[in-house]
Coordinates of C-alpha atoms and ligand atoms in Angstrom, one line a residue:
M19 CA 10.7 25.3 -15.7
P20 CA 7.8 22.9 -16.4
S21 CA 5.7 23.5 -19.5
G22 CA 2.7 25.6 -18.8
G23 CA 4.6 27.3 -15.9
R24 CA 3.9 30.9 -15.0
L25 CA 6.2 33.5 -13.7
E26 CA 5.3 35.5 -10.6
Y27 CA 7.3 38.2 -8.9
N28 CA 6.8 38.3 -5.2
A29 CA 9.7 39.4 -3.0
G30 CA 11.7 36.7 -4.7
L31 CA 10.9 34.8 -7.9
Y32 CA 8.4 31.9 -8.0
L33 CA 8.1 29.6 -10.9
S34 CA 4.7 28.0 -10.3
S35 CA 4.6 24.4 -11.4
F36 CA 1.6 22.6 -12.8
G37 CA -0.9 20.4 -11.0
R38 CA -1.2 20.4 -7.2
K39 CA 2.4 20.7 -6.5
P40 CA 3.5 23.8 -4.6
P41 CA 5.4 26.4 -6.6
I42 CA 9.1 25.9 -7.2
R43 CA 10.8 28.6 -5.3
V44 CA 13.8 30.4 -6.8
N45 CA 15.8 32.7 -4.6
L46 CA 17.7 35.5 -6.2
T47 CA 20.7 36.5 -4.1
N48 CA 23.0 39.3 -4.8
F49 CA 26.4 37.7 -4.4
A50 CA 29.5 39.6 -5.5
G51 CA 27.3 41.6 -7.8
K52 CA 25.8 38.5 -9.5
F53 CA 22.5 36.7 -9.2
V54 CA 22.6 33.2 -7.7
V55 CA 19.6 31.1 -8.5
S56 CA 18.8 28.3 -6.1
K57 CA 15.9 26.0 -6.9
S58 CA 14.3 23.8 -4.2
I59 CA 14.4 20.1 -4.9
Q60 CA 11.1 18.2 -5.5
A61 CA 10.4 14.5 -4.9
V62 CA 10.8 12.0 -7.7
R63 CA 7.7 12.0 -9.9
G64 CA 5.2 9.4 -8.8
M65 CA 6.8 9.0 -5.4
N66 CA 4.8 10.5 -2.6
D67 CA 5.5 11.9 0.8
I68 CA 3.0 10.7 3.4
L69 CA 2.5 13.7 5.7
P70 CA 1.5 13.5 9.4
V71 CA -2.1 14.5 8.6
D72 CA -2.3 11.2 6.6
T73 CA -0.1 8.8 8.5
A74 CA -2.7 8.2 11.2
R75 CA -5.0 6.6 8.6
W76 CA -2.1 4.5 7.2
Q77 CA -1.2 3.3 10.7
A78 CA -4.9 2.4 11.4
V79 CA -5.1 0.2 8.3
E80 CA -1.7 -1.4 9.0
S81 CA -2.6 -2.1 12.6
I82 CA -6.0 -3.7 11.6
F83 CA -4.2 -5.8 9.0
A84 CA -1.5 -6.9 11.5
T85 CA -4.2 -7.9 14.1
L86 CA -6.1 -9.8 11.3
M87 CA -2.9 -11.7 10.4
A88 CA -2.3 -12.7 14.0
S89 CA -5.9 -13.9 14.2
Y90 CA -5.2 -16.3 11.4
G91 CA -1.8 -17.4 12.7
Y92 CA 0.3 -15.7 10.1
G93 CA 3.8 -14.4 10.9
E94 CA 5.4 -11.2 9.5
I95 CA 8.4 -11.4 7.2
R96 CA 10.5 -8.3 6.4
L97 CA 12.5 -8.4 3.2
P98 CA 15.1 -6.2 1.5
I99 CA 13.8 -3.5 -0.9
I100 CA 16.5 -4.3 -3.4
E101 CA 17.1 -7.7 -4.9
K102 CA 19.2 -9.1 -7.8
T103 CA 17.5 -8.3 -11.1
E104 CA 17.7 -11.9 -12.1
L105 CA 15.3 -12.9 -9.3
F106 CA 12.4 -10.8 -10.8
K107 CA 13.2 -11.8 -14.4
R108 CA 13.1 -15.5 -13.5
S109 CA 9.9 -15.2 -11.4
I110 CA 7.6 -12.5 -12.8
G111 CA 8.6 -13.5 -16.4
E112 CA 10.7 -11.8 -19.1
V113 CA 7.7 -10.9 -21.2
T114 CA 5.4 -9.2 -18.6
D115 CA 4.7 -5.5 -18.3
I116 CA 6.6 -5.3 -15.1
V117 CA 9.9 -6.8 -16.3
E118 CA 9.7 -5.4 -19.8
K119 CA 9.1 -1.8 -18.9
E120 CA 8.4 -1.1 -15.3
M121 CA 11.4 -2.1 -13.2
Y122 CA 13.9 0.3 -11.6
T123 CA 17.0 -1.5 -12.5
F124 CA 20.5 -0.2 -11.9
E125 CA 24.1 -1.3 -11.7
D126 CA 25.6 -1.0 -8.2
R127 CA 29.3 0.0 -7.6
N128 CA 30.4 -3.6 -8.1
G129 CA 28.7 -3.8 -11.5
D130 CA 25.9 -6.1 -10.3
S131 CA 22.5 -5.6 -11.8
L132 CA 20.0 -4.8 -8.9
T133 CA 16.3 -3.9 -9.0
L134 CA 14.0 -2.0 -6.6
R135 CA 11.4 -4.7 -5.8
P136 CA 8.3 -4.2 -8.0
E137 CA 6.3 -6.8 -5.9
G138 CA 6.9 -8.9 -2.8
T139 CA 6.4 -12.5 -3.8
A140 CA 9.7 -13.1 -5.5
G141 CA 11.8 -11.8 -2.6
C142 CA 9.6 -13.8 -0.2
V143 CA 10.2 -17.1 -2.1
R144 CA 13.9 -16.3 -2.4
A145 CA 14.1 -15.8 1.4
C146 CA 12.2 -19.0 2.2
I147 CA 14.5 -21.0 0.0
Q148 CA 17.6 -19.3 1.3
H149 CA 16.8 -19.9 5.0
G150 CA 15.4 -23.4 4.5
L151 CA 11.9 -22.4 5.6
L152 CA 10.3 -24.9 3.2
H153 CA 11.8 -28.2 4.4
N154 CA 9.1 -30.4 5.6
Q155 CA 7.1 -27.5 7.0
T156 CA 4.4 -25.1 5.9
Q157 CA 4.7 -21.3 6.1
R158 CA 2.0 -18.7 6.5
L159 CA 3.6 -15.3 6.1
W160 CA 2.7 -11.7 5.6
Y161 CA 4.6 -8.6 4.7
K162 CA 4.1 -4.9 4.1
G163 CA 6.2 -2.3 2.4
A164 CA 7.1 -0.1 -0.5
M165 CA 7.2 -1.4 -4.1
F166 CA 8.5 0.4 -7.2
R167 CA 7.3 0.4 -10.7
H168 CA 8.1 2.9 -13.5
E169 CA 4.6 3.4 -14.6
R170 CA 2.8 6.6 -15.8
P171 CA 1.8 8.3 -12.5
Q172 CA -1.9 9.0 -12.1
K173 CA -4.6 8.6 -9.4
G174 CA -4.1 5.1 -7.9
R175 CA -0.9 4.4 -9.9
Y176 CA 2.4 5.6 -8.5
R177 CA 6.1 4.8 -9.0
Q178 CA 6.6 4.1 -5.3
F179 CA 3.5 2.5 -3.8
H180 CA 2.8 0.3 -0.8
Q181 CA 1.5 -3.2 -0.5
M182 CA 0.4 -5.5 2.3
G183 CA 0.6 -9.1 1.2
V184 CA 0.3 -12.7 2.3
E185 CA 2.2 -15.9 1.1
V186 CA 1.5 -19.4 2.1
F187 CA 3.8 -22.3 1.3
G188 CA 3.5 -26.1 1.4
L189 CA -0.3 -26.3 1.3
A190 CA -1.8 -27.5 -2.0
G191 CA -5.4 -27.8 -1.2
P192 CA -8.4 -25.5 -2.1
D193 CA -8.9 -24.9 1.7
I194 CA -6.0 -22.4 1.7
D195 CA -7.2 -20.6 -1.4
A196 CA -10.5 -20.1 0.4
E197 CA -8.7 -19.1 3.6
L198 CA -6.9 -16.3 1.9
I199 CA -10.1 -15.1 0.2
M200 CA -11.9 -15.3 3.5
M201 CA -9.3 -13.2 5.3
T202 CA -9.5 -10.5 2.6
A203 CA -13.3 -10.5 2.9
R204 CA -12.9 -10.2 6.7
L205 CA -10.6 -7.2 6.2
W206 CA -13.2 -5.4 4.1
H207 CA -15.7 -6.0 6.9
K208 CA -13.3 -4.7 9.5
L209 CA -12.7 -1.6 7.5
D210 CA -16.4 -1.2 6.8
M211 CA -16.0 -1.3 3.1
A212 CA -17.5 -4.7 2.2
D213 CA -20.0 -2.9 -0.1
D214 CA -17.3 -1.1 -2.1
V215 CA -15.6 -4.1 -3.5
H216 CA -16.5 -7.3 -5.3
L217 CA -14.7 -10.5 -5.9
E218 CA -13.7 -12.0 -9.2
I219 CA -12.1 -15.4 -9.5
N220 CA -10.8 -17.7 -12.2
S221 CA -8.6 -20.8 -12.6
L222 CA -5.6 -20.7 -14.8
G223 CA -5.2 -24.5 -14.7
S224 CA -2.0 -26.4 -14.8
P225 CA 0.9 -25.2 -16.9
A226 CA 0.3 -28.1 -19.4
A227 CA -3.4 -27.2 -19.8
R228 CA -2.5 -23.5 -20.1
H229 CA 0.1 -24.4 -22.8
A230 CA -2.4 -26.3 -24.8
Y231 CA -5.0 -23.6 -24.5
R232 CA -2.5 -21.0 -25.5
Q233 CA -2.3 -22.5 -29.0
I234 CA -6.1 -22.6 -29.3
L235 CA -6.2 -18.9 -28.3
V236 CA -3.4 -17.9 -30.7
D237 CA -5.2 -19.7 -33.6
Y238 CA -8.4 -17.8 -32.8
L239 CA -6.7 -14.4 -32.5
Q240 CA -4.7 -15.1 -35.7
Q241 CA -8.0 -15.4 -37.5
H242 CA -9.0 -11.9 -36.2
R243 CA -5.6 -10.3 -36.6
D244 CA -7.1 -7.2 -38.2
A245 CA -9.1 -6.4 -35.1
L246 CA -6.0 -6.6 -32.8
D247 CA -4.5 -3.4 -31.4
D248 CA -0.7 -2.8 -31.4
D249 CA -0.3 -4.1 -27.8
S250 CA -2.2 -7.3 -28.6
L251 CA -0.2 -7.9 -31.8
R252 CA 3.0 -7.6 -29.8
R253 CA 1.6 -10.0 -27.1
L254 CA 0.3 -12.5 -29.7
E255 CA 3.7 -14.1 -29.9
S256 CA 5.1 -13.3 -26.4
N257 CA 2.2 -13.5 -23.9
P258 CA -1.1 -14.1 -25.7
L259 CA -3.1 -14.8 -22.5
R260 CA -2.5 -11.2 -21.4
I261 CA -4.6 -10.1 -24.4
L262 CA -7.7 -11.3 -22.5
D263 CA -6.9 -8.7 -19.9
S264 CA -6.9 -5.8 -22.4
K265 CA -8.8 -2.7 -21.2
N266 CA -9.2 -1.4 -24.8
P267 CA -13.0 -1.1 -25.4
Q268 CA -12.5 -1.9 -29.1
M269 CA -11.1 -5.3 -28.2
Q270 CA -13.9 -6.3 -25.8
S271 CA -16.2 -8.2 -28.3
L272 CA -13.3 -10.1 -29.7
I273 CA -12.3 -11.1 -26.2
A274 CA -15.8 -12.0 -25.2
E275 CA -16.0 -14.4 -28.2
A276 CA -12.6 -16.0 -27.6
P277 CA -12.3 -19.6 -26.5
K278 CA -12.2 -19.7 -22.7
L279 CA -9.4 -21.3 -20.6
N280 CA -12.1 -22.7 -18.3
D281 CA -13.2 -25.0 -21.1
Y282 CA -9.7 -26.5 -21.4
L283 CA -8.8 -27.0 -17.7
D284 CA -7.2 -30.2 -16.6
E285 CA -9.3 -32.4 -14.4
E286 CA -7.4 -31.7 -11.2
S287 CA -7.5 -27.9 -11.6
E288 CA -11.2 -28.1 -12.5
Q289 CA -11.9 -30.0 -9.3
H290 CA -9.7 -27.7 -7.2
F291 CA -11.6 -24.7 -8.5
R292 CA -15.0 -26.3 -7.9
Q293 CA -13.9 -26.9 -4.3
V294 CA -12.7 -23.3 -3.8
C295 CA -16.1 -22.1 -5.1
A296 CA -17.9 -24.5 -2.8
L297 CA -16.0 -23.3 0.3
L298 CA -16.8 -19.7 -0.6
D299 CA -20.4 -20.6 -1.0
A300 CA -20.4 -22.3 2.3
V301 CA -19.2 -19.1 4.1
G302 CA -21.5 -16.9 2.1
I303 CA -18.8 -15.0 0.1
K304 CA -20.2 -13.8 -3.2
Y305 CA -18.0 -13.9 -6.3
R306 CA -18.1 -13.7 -10.0
V307 CA -16.2 -16.2 -12.1
N308 CA -14.4 -14.1 -14.7
P309 CA -13.0 -16.3 -17.4
C310 CA -10.9 -13.4 -18.7
L311 CA -9.1 -12.8 -15.4
V312 CA -5.5 -13.9 -16.2
R313 CA -3.3 -11.7 -14.0
G314 CA -0.1 -10.0 -15.2
L315 CA 2.5 -12.2 -13.7
D316 CA 3.7 -15.4 -15.3
Y317 CA 4.0 -17.4 -12.1
Y318 CA 0.3 -18.0 -11.4
S319 CA -1.5 -21.4 -11.8
K320 CA -4.9 -22.7 -10.8
T321 CA -6.9 -20.2 -8.6
V322 CA -6.5 -16.4 -9.3
F323 CA -8.6 -13.7 -7.8
E324 CA -9.1 -9.9 -7.6
W325 CA -11.1 -7.6 -5.4
V326 CA -12.3 -4.9 -7.7
T327 CA -14.1 -1.6 -7.1
D328 CA -15.9 0.6 -9.7
R329 CA -15.3 3.7 -7.5
L330 CA -11.6 4.3 -8.5
G331 CA -11.9 4.6 -12.3
A332 CA -9.4 2.5 -14.3
Q333 CA -7.3 1.7 -11.2
G334 CA -10.0 -0.5 -9.8
T335 CA -8.1 -3.5 -8.5
V336 CA -7.6 -3.1 -4.8
C337 CA -6.3 -6.6 -4.0
A338 CA -5.0 -9.4 -6.3
G339 CA -3.6 -12.8 -5.8
G340 CA -3.5 -16.5 -6.8
R341 CA -1.8 -19.8 -6.6
F342 CA 1.8 -20.1 -7.8
D343 CA 2.6 -23.8 -7.4
G344 CA 5.6 -23.7 -9.8
L345 CA 7.5 -20.7 -8.5
V346 CA 9.6 -22.2 -5.7
E347 CA 11.0 -24.9 -8.0
Q348 CA 11.5 -22.3 -10.7
L349 CA 13.7 -20.3 -8.3
G350 CA 15.8 -23.3 -7.4
G351 CA 13.9 -24.7 -4.4
K352 CA 12.1 -28.1 -4.0
A353 CA 8.7 -28.2 -5.7
T354 CA 6.3 -26.5 -3.1
P355 CA 2.7 -25.5 -3.6
A356 CA 2.1 -21.8 -2.7
M357 CA -0.6 -19.2 -2.8
G358 CA -0.7 -15.5 -2.0
F359 CA -2.1 -12.0 -2.6
A360 CA -1.2 -8.4 -2.3
L361 CA -3.3 -5.3 -1.8
G362 CA -2.5 -1.8 -2.8
L363 CA -2.6 0.5 0.3
E364 CA -2.9 3.8 -1.7
R365 CA -6.0 2.4 -3.5
L366 CA -7.4 1.0 -0.3
L367 CA -7.0 4.3 1.5
S368 CA -8.4 6.3 -1.4
L369 CA -11.5 4.0 -1.4
L370 CA -11.9 4.5 2.4
E371 CA -11.7 8.3 1.9
D372 CA -12.2 9.9 5.3
R373 CA -14.1 6.9 6.8
L374 CA -11.0 5.9 8.9
L375 CA -10.1 9.0 10.8
P376 CA -8.6 7.9 14.1
D377 CA -8.8 10.5 16.8
N378 CA -5.7 9.3 18.7
T379 CA -3.2 11.7 17.1
V380 CA -4.5 15.0 18.6
P381 CA -2.7 15.8 21.9
H382 CA -4.8 15.5 25.1
A383 CA -3.0 18.4 26.7
Y384 CA -0.6 21.3 25.9
L385 CA 1.8 22.4 28.7
I386 CA 2.3 26.1 28.9
M387 CA 5.4 27.2 30.8
A388 CA 5.7 31.0 31.4
G389 CA 8.9 32.2 33.0
E390 CA 12.3 30.7 33.6
K391 CA 11.5 28.8 36.8
A392 CA 8.3 27.3 35.2
E393 CA 10.3 26.3 32.1
Q394 CA 12.6 24.1 34.1
A395 CA 10.0 22.7 36.5
G396 CA 7.6 22.1 33.6
R397 CA 10.1 19.9 31.7
I398 CA 10.5 17.7 34.8
L399 CA 6.7 17.6 35.4
A400 CA 6.1 16.6 31.8
E401 CA 8.4 13.6 32.1
Q402 CA 6.7 12.6 35.4
L403 CA 3.3 12.8 33.7
R404 CA 4.6 10.6 30.8
D405 CA 5.9 8.1 33.4
A406 CA 2.7 8.0 35.3
L407 CA 0.2 8.1 32.4
P408 CA 1.7 6.2 29.4
A409 CA -1.4 6.8 27.3
L410 CA -1.3 10.5 27.8
R411 CA -0.5 12.6 24.6
L412 CA 1.2 15.6 26.0
L413 CA 2.6 18.4 23.9
A414 CA 5.0 20.6 25.9
N415 CA 5.6 24.1 24.7
A416 CA 9.1 24.8 23.3
G417 CA 10.8 27.9 22.2
G418 CA 9.5 30.1 25.0
G419 CA 7.0 32.8 24.2
S420 CA 4.7 35.0 26.2
F421 CA 1.7 33.4 28.0
K422 CA -0.6 34.7 25.3
S423 CA 1.4 33.2 22.4
Q424 CA 1.7 29.9 24.2
M425 CA -2.0 29.9 24.7
K426 CA -2.5 30.5 21.0
R427 CA -0.3 27.5 20.2
A428 CA -2.2 25.4 22.7
D429 CA -5.4 26.2 20.9
K430 CA -3.9 25.5 17.5
S431 CA -2.6 22.1 18.6
G432 CA -6.1 20.8 18.9
A433 CA -5.5 19.7 22.5
A434 CA -8.5 19.4 24.8
L435 CA -6.7 20.9 27.8
A436 CA -4.1 23.5 28.5
L437 CA -1.9 22.9 31.6
I438 CA -0.7 26.2 32.8
L439 CA 2.5 26.7 34.8
G440 CA 3.2 30.4 35.4
E441 CA 5.0 32.2 38.2
D442 CA 1.9 32.3 40.4
E443 CA 1.3 28.6 40.0
M444 CA 5.0 27.9 40.7
N445 CA 5.0 29.9 44.0
A446 CA 1.8 28.1 45.1
A447 CA 3.0 24.6 43.9
Q448 CA -0.2 24.5 41.8
I449 CA -1.0 24.1 38.1
G450 CA -3.8 25.6 36.1
I451 CA -6.0 23.4 33.9
K452 CA -8.0 25.1 31.2
D453 CA -10.7 23.4 29.2
L454 CA -9.9 24.5 25.6
R455 CA -12.9 22.9 23.9
G456 CA -15.8 22.8 26.4
K457 CA -17.3 25.2 28.8
S458 CA -15.8 24.2 32.1
G459 CA -13.3 27.1 32.2
Q460 CA -10.2 27.1 34.2
E461 CA -9.2 25.7 37.6
S462 CA -6.1 25.5 39.7
I463 CA -5.1 22.3 41.6
A464 CA -2.1 21.2 43.6
Q465 CA 0.7 19.8 41.3
T466 CA 0.6 16.6 43.4
Q467 CA -3.0 16.0 42.3
L468 CA -2.4 16.5 38.6
V469 CA -1.9 12.8 37.7
A470 CA -5.2 11.8 39.3
A471 CA -7.0 14.8 37.8
L472 CA -5.8 14.0 34.3
A473 CA -6.5 10.3 34.6
D474 CA -10.0 11.2 35.6
K475 CA -10.7 14.0 33.1
L476 CA -9.2 12.1 30.1
K477 CA -10.3 8.7 31.2
L478 CA -6.7 7.3 30.9
Ligands
ATP25 P1 -2.8 -3.1 -12.4 O1 -3.6 -4.0 -13.3 O2 -3.7 -2.1 -11.7 O3 -1.6 -2.5 -13.0 P2 -1.3 -5.2 -11.3 O4 -1.9 -6.4 -11.8 O5 0.0 -4.7 -11.9 O6 -2.3 -4.0 -11.2 P3 -0.3 -6.5 -8.9 O7 1.0 -6.7 -9.4 O8 -1.2 -7.6 -8.8 O9 -1.0 -5.3 -9.7 O10 -0.3 -5.7 -7.5 C1 -1.3 -5.9 -6.5 C2 -2.0 -4.6 -6.1 O11 -1.0 -3.6 -5.9 C3 -2.9 -4.0 -7.2 O12 -4.1 -4.6 -7.2 C4 -2.9 -2.6 -6.8 O13 -3.9 -2.4 -5.8 C5 -1.5 -2.3 -6.3 N1 -0.7 -1.7 -7.3 C6 -0.1 -2.3 -8.4 N2 0.6 -1.4 -9.1 C7 0.4 -0.2 -8.5 C8 0.9 1.2 -8.7 N3 1.7 1.4 -9.7 N4 0.5 2.1 -7.8 C9 -0.4 1.9 -6.8 N5 -0.8 0.7 -6.5 C10 -0.4 -0.4 -7.3
MG26 MG1 0.3 -3.1 -13.4

């Protein structure tokens, strides 16, 4: 029983669990004179079911994203959810939060170490190399799907979450960096949430420039060792740039005073970054250059960016990405410039709240079939209607029931119309149409006219 649980006795035994979860139900069954306790099974912590009341919003965002991708000429790639552990260690980096403490890693029955993907880029690069997609050609790809990280579950942070992302290969110029940022900006406009997010960008420079800067940063931080928290002390040796990304308020003044990577950029990266900024200026996309934006994955170089909101508390990054020119080679392919981003769907949807409530999930009509003859004829009629009106959302009654109880179900379904097939209607080859929401009442028409009548009433 979870701590803080409470016992209730109510025709069975309920152990109420904490939080918003429904109570764990325990049945007591008298079996051969003994009590048998059966406990219902809950989902894994941090892994959410998405119920039908919510899936319509998910589908709406996914469909807007897919249309957007097509409008930029990007093709979808679908990748396995499980990859070899080595792939993530080699790409994301051994001393990153993800690889050090967040991966779901297990041995399969052959003894191979496998990992549930914590992000999409590594698998995408692996697939492109494996299928020879990078030989003398460019690739503009997108993906969507579940990712897995063993983090502390809280609002906006889950152990199974969903990303939609984009990866471009074979294009080194600042134009593609700007294109990816522009397409995200366009997405916010399409979702009517442009005012909710702002853009932060930075350049991480070339690996050589970053390496040189790393020493300068470590020297500075060493001088202020006393002010470092435990996390930062640990990172000082392994991944000092990540210290700049610390959310600890006590560290902020130290970070603000630290030498900035921007001041140590190589000439090429600096020029690349200037051009990205100029392109964004030209299309009127506002941004803030944040010299402390370093991103948590080792594979980034040059441009990095995040779309951030201040409306979701600490989990404020909705979309993040950057250039990763070294990754393809690092994973065994030919050196190929690349750039990508991923956005978190749960955070996006929570930011949208109920602004995206599509009305295309409620049935148009509920078919009531009272009596045995009507039951059979009704099933046939329903199929005919679906043939004739593919856009019709028709819920046909199932499980019998009196006319009255079917009518109640029709009302509860939210349908605009009830189609009524009773004995009288059958005998007269007619069907009743009742307006469940408006004031136009009920009428009877010939069954042969139903398709035309529905097409007219529902504008199908
Ligand atoms: P954070 O700093 O919030 O941990 P991150 O840098 O680890 O984010 P990325 O690896 O860049 O995140 O993933 C891209 C996006 O995926 C994030 O901006 C966020 O919207 C989403 N995301 C990442 N981790 C989670 C999670 N555990 N639960 C829900 N969404 C997540
Ligand atoms: Mg993280």
